[in-house]
Short mmCIF file of C-alpha atoms in Angstrom, two decimals:
data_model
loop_
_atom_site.label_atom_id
_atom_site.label_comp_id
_atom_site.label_asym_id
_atom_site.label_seq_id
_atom_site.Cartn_x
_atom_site.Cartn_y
_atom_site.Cartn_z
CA UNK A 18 132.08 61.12 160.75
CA UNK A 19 132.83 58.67 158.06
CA UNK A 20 130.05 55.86 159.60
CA UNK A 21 126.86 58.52 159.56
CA UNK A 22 127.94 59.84 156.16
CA UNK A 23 127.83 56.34 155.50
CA UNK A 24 124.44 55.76 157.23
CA UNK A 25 122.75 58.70 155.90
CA UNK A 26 123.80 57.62 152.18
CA UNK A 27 122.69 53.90 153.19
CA UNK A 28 119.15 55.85 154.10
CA UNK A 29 119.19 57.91 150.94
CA UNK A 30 119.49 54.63 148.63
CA UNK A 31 116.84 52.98 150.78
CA UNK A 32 114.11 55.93 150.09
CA UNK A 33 114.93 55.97 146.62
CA UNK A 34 114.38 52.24 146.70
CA UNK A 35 111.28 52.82 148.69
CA UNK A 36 110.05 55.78 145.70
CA UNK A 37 110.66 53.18 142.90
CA UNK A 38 108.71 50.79 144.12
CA UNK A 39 105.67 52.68 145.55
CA UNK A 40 105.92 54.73 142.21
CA UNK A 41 105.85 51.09 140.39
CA UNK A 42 102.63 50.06 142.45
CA UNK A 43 101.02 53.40 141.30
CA UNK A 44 101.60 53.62 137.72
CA UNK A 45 100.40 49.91 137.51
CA UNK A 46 97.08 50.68 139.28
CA UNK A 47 96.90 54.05 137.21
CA UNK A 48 97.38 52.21 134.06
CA UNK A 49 94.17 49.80 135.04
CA UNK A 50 91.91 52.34 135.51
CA UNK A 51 93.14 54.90 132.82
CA UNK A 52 92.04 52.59 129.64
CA UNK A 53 94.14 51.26 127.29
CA UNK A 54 97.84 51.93 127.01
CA UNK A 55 99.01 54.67 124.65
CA UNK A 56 100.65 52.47 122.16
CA UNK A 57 97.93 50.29 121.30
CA UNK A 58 96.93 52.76 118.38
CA UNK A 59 99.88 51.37 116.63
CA UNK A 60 98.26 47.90 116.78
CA UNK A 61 94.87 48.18 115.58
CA UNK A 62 93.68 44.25 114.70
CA UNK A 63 93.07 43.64 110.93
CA UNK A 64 89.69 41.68 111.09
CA UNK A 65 89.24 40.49 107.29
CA UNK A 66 90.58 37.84 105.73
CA UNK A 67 93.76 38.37 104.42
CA UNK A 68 93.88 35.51 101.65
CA UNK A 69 92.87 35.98 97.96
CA UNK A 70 89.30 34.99 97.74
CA UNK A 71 88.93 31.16 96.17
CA UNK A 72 92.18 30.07 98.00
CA UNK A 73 90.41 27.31 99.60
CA UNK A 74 88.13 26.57 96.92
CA UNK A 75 87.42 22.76 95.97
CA UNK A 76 88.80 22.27 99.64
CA UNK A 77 87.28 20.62 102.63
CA UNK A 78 88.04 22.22 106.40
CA UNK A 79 87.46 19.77 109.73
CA UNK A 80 87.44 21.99 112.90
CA UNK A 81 86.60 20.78 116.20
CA UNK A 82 85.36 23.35 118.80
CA UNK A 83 83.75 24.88 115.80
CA UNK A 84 80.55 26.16 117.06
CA UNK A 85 82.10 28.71 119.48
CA UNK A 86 84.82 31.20 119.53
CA UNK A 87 88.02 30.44 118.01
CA UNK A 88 86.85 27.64 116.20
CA UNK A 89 83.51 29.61 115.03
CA UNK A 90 86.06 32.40 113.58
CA UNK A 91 88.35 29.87 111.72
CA UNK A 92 85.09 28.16 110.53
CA UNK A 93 84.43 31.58 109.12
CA UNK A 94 87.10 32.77 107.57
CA UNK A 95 87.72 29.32 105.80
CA UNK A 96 84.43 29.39 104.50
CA UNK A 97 84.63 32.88 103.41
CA UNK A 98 87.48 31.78 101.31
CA UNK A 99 85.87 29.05 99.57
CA UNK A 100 85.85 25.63 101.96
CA UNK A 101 83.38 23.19 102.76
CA UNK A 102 83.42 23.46 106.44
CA UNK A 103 82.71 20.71 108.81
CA UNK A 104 82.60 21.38 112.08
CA UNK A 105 82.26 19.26 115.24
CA UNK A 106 81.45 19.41 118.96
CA UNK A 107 78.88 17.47 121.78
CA UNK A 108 76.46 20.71 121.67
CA UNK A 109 74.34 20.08 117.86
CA UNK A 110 72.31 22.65 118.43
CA UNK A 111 74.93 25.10 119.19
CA UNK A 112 76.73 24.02 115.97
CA UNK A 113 73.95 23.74 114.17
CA UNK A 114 73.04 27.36 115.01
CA UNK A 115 76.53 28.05 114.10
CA UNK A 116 76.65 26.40 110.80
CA UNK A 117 73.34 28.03 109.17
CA UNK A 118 74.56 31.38 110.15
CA UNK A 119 78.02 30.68 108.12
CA UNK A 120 76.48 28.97 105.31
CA UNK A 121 74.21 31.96 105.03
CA UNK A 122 76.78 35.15 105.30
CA UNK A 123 79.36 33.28 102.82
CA UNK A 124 77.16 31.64 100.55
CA UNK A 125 79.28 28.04 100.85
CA UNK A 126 77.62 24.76 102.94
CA UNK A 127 79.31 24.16 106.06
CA UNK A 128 77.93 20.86 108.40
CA UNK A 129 77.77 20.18 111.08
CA UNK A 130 78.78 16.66 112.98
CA UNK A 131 78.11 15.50 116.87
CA UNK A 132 81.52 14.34 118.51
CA UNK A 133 83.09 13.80 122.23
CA UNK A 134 86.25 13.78 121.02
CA UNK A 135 87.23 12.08 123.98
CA UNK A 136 85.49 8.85 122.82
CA UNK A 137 87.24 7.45 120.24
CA UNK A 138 84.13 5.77 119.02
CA UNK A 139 82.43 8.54 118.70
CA UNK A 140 85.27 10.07 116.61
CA UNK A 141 85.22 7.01 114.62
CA UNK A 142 82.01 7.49 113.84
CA UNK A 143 82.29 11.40 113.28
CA UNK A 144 84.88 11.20 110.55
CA UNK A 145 82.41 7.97 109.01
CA UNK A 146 79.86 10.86 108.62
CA UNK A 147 82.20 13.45 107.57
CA UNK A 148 83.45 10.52 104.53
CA UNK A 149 79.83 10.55 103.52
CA UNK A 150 79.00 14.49 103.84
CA UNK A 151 82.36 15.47 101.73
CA UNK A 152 85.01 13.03 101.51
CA UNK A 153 88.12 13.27 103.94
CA UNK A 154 89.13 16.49 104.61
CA UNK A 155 92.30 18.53 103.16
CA UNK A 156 92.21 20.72 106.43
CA UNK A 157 92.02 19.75 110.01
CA UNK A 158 92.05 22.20 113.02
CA UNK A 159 92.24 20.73 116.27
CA UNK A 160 90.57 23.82 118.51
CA UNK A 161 88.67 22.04 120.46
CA UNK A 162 89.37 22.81 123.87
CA UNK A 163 88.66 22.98 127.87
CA UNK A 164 90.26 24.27 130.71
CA UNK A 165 89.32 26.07 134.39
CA UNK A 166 91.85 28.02 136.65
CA UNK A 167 92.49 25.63 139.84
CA UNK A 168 95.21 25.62 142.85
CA UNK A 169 96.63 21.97 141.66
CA UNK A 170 96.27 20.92 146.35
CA UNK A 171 92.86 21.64 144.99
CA UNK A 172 92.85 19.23 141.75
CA UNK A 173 90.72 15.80 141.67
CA UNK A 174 91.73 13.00 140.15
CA UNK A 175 88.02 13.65 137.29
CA UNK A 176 89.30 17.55 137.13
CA UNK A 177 93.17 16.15 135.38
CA UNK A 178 90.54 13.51 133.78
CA UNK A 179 87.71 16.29 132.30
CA UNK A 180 91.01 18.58 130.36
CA UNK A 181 93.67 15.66 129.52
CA UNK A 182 90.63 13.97 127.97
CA UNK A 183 89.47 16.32 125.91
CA UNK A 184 92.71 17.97 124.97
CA UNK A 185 95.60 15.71 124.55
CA UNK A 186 93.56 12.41 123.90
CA UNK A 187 90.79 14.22 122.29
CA UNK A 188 93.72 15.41 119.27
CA UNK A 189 95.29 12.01 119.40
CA UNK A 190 91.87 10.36 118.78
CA UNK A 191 90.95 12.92 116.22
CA UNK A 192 94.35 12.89 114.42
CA UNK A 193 95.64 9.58 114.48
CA UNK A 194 91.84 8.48 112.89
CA UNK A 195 91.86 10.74 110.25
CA UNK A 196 95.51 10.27 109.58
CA UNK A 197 94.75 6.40 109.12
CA UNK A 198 92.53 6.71 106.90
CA UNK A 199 94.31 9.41 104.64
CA UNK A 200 97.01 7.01 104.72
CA UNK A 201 95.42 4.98 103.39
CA UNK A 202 93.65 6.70 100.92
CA UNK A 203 96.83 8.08 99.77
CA UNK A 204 95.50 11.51 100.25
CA UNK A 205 97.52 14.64 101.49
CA UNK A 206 96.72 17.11 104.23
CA UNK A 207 97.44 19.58 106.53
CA UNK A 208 96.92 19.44 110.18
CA UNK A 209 96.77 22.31 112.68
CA UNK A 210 96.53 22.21 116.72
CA UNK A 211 95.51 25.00 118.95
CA UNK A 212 97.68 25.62 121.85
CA UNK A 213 98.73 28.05 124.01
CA UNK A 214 101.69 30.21 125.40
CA UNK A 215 101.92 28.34 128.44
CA UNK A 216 102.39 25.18 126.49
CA UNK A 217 106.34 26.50 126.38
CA UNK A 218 106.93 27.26 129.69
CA UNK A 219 103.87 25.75 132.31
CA UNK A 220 102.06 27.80 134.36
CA UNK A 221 100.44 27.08 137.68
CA UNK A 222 96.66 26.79 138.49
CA UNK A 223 95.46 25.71 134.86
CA UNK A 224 98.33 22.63 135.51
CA UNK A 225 96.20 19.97 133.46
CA UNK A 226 95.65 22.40 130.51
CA UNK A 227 99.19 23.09 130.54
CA UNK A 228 100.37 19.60 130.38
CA UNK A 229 98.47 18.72 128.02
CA UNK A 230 99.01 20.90 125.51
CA UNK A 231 102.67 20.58 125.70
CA UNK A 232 101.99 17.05 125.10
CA UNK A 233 99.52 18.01 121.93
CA UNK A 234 102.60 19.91 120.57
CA UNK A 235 105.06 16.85 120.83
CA UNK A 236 102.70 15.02 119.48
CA UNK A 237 102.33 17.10 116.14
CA UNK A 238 106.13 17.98 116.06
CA UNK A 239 106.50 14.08 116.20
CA UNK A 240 103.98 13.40 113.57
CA UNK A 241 105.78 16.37 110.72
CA UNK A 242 108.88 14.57 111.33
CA UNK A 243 107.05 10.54 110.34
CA UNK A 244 104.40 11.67 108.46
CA UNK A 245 105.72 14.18 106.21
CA UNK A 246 106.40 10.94 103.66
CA UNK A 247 102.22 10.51 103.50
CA UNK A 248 101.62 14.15 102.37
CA UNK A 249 100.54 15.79 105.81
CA UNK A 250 102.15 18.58 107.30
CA UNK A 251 101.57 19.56 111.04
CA UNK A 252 101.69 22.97 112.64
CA UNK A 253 100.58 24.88 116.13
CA UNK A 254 99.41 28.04 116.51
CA UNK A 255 99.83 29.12 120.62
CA UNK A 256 97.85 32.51 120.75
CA UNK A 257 98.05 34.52 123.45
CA UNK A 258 95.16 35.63 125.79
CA UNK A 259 91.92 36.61 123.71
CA UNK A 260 88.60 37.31 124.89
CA UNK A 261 85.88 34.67 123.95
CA UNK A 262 82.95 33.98 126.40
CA UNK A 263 83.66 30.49 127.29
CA UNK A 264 87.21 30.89 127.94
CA UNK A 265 86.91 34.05 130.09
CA UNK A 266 83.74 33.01 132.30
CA UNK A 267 86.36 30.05 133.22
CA UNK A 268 89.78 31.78 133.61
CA UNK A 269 88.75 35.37 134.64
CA UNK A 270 85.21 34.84 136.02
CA UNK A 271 85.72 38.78 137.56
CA UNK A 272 87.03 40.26 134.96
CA UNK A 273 89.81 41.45 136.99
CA UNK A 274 92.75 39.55 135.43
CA UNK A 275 91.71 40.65 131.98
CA UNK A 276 92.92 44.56 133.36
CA UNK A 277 96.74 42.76 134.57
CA UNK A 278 97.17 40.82 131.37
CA UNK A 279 96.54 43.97 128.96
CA UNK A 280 99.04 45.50 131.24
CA UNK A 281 102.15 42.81 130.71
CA UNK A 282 101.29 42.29 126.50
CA UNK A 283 103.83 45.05 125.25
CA UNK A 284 100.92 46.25 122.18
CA UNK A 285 98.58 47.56 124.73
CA UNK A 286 95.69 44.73 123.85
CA UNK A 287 94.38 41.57 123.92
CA UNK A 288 93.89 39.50 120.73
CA UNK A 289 90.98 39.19 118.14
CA UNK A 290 89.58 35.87 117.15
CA UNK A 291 90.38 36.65 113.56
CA UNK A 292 93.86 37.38 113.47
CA UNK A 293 93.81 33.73 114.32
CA UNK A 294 91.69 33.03 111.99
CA UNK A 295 93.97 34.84 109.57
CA UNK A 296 97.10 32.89 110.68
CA UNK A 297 95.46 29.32 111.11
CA UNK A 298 94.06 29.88 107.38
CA UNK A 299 97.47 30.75 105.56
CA UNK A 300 99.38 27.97 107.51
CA UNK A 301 96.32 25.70 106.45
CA UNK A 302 96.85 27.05 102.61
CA UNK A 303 98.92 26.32 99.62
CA UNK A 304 100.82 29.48 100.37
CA UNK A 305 102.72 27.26 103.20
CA UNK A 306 103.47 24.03 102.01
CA UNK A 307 107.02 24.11 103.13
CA UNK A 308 105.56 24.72 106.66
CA UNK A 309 105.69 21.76 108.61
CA UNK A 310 106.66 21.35 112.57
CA UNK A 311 106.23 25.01 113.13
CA UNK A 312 104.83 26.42 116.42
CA UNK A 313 103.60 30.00 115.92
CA UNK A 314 103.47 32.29 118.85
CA UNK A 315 100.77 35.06 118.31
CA UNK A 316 100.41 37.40 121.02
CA UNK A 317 101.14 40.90 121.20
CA UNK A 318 104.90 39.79 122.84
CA UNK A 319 103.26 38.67 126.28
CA UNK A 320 105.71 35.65 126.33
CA UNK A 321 108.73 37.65 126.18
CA UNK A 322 107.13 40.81 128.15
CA UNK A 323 106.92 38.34 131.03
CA UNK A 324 110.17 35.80 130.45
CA UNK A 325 112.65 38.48 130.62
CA UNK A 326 113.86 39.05 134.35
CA UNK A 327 114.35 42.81 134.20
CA UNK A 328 111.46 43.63 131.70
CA UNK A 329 109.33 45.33 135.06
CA UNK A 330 111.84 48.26 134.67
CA UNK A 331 109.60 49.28 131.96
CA UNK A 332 107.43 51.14 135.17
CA UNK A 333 110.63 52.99 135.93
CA UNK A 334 109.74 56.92 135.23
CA UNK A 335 112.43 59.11 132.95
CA UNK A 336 113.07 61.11 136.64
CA UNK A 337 113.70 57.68 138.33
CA UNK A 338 116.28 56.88 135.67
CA UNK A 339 118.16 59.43 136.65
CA UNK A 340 117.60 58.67 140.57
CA UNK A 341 118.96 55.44 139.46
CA UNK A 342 121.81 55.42 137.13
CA UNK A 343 123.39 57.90 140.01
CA UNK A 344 123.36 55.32 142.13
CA UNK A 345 124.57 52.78 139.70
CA UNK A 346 127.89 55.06 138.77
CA UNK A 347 128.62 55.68 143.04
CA UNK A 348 128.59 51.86 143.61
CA UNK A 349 132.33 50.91 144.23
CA UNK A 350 133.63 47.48 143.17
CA UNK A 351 132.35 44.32 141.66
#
């Protein structure tokens, strides 16, 4: 008697199980094709910029990767607030393109410079063109960027090359040329680096991106803590996933995985360009001069969504609750 009470309860707990989980498969696939989640109309992006007009005025901005996406926003909103923008990339026409259209909607000059940051040669020569266009700059954003979603049995040896080059030496080369010469100089500025999430914690399948950003963030943390004494402060922004052509065509060529990351980021959407641009400009500003060594997570609380172990019981349905917690108060012991 006691053994198929016993079995039948052991079947009852193993249907419920069963429920959850089928329920959990359901609701995810539901929320993918039902639009955006219900709370992202308390998250609507702020798209202007959120400084006092003039606060970079009399300033000069360096941003690599500035032709494109990210950098093209920061570029932007910089320049809307008064900078000198010089931006920097291989493509000239692309940033050429780029630059006209900025100069023209905010009324202030920004250039535009050739540079592989991976040759430090060419960066050498990039910042001797960017001394004769404007003087060293008081602003320099490290955005520029590559990367391409790969199963690492699958990586070459030119595939760890292509990324490390451009991302960890490319900042090294970039940074530790300009900070020479500020040195120098005896001139004071603030250095930013563009990161990601996945700096923090690694993440298969993008392995060279992720190593070497984790390395681009030691190497600014080490650089606030020795180079604070020169005048430069260093900071990293690591935003979260946000939709910009070149970036997506490599990571989510489908468009499939953009539906599973809205899903995990707990405000229901995916970034804008500029609320970076928004945070790289005040942590470039005067407003945050005691801001040095910082890393700034920005987005929408994917990190945590998917660090905590038992965040997936989000899925679990008021009606399941109570399924479960019955089962919680009959369990007997430790």
């Amino acid at each position: 008697m006691a053994a198929a009470v016993f079995v039948r309860r052991a079947e009852f707990f193993g249907s419920v199980r069963t429920l959850i989980q089928s329920s959990w498969i359901h609701s995810s696939a539901a929320l993918q094709q039902a639009g955006p989640p219900p709370q992202v109309k308390f998250f609507p992006p702020a798209e202007g910029a959120m400084l006092p007009p003039g606060s970079f005025k009399d300033r000069v901005a360096f941003i690599t990767g500035g032709g494109t996406g990210l950098g093209r926003a920061m570029t932007t909103t910089l320049s809307q607030l008064g900078a000198q923008c010089v931006i920097a990339s291989r493509k000239l026409d692309v940033l050429q393109q780029t630059a006209n259209e900025i100069s023209s909607q905010t009324g202030n000059k920004v250039h535009a410079v050739q540079c592989d940051v991976k040759d430090p040669q060419a960066v050498a020569r990039c910042v001797d063109q960017i001394e004769t266009l404007t003087g060293l700059p008081d602003v320099i954003i490290n955005n520029a960027a590559g990367n391409f979603v790969c199963p690492s049995e699958r990586l070459s040896p030119n595939g760890w090359k292509s990324i490390t080059d451009i991302v960890l030496n490319g900042t090294a080369f970039i940074t530790l040329e300009l900070g020479k010469r500020l040195i120098q100089n005896q001139k004071g500025a603030s250095f930013l680096a563009i990161t990601t999430i996945y700096a923090e914690s690694g993440s298969g399948f993008v392995v060279p991106s992720a190593s070497a950003k984790a390395g681009v963030e030691a190497l600014y943390k080490s650089l606030a803590a020795e180079w604070g004494r020169y005048g430069h402060r260093f900071n990293i922004i690591q935003p979260g996933p946000i939709r910009t052509k070149g970036a997506f065509s490599r990571l989510d060529p489908t468009g499939a995985f953009e539906k599973g990351m809205i899903g995990r980021i707990p405000v229901g959407r995916l970034g804008k360009p500029e609320e970076i641009a928004n945070l790289a400009a005040y942590m470039s500003s005067d407003y945050a001069t005691w801001m040095s060594g910082a890393v700034i997570r920005l987005d929408g609380g994917e990190y945590v969504s998917m660090a905590g172990e038992f965040n997936e019981l989000r899925k679990v349905t008021p009606e399941q609750w109570k399924i479960m917690e019955a089962m919680i108060r009959s369990t007997k012991g430790s």
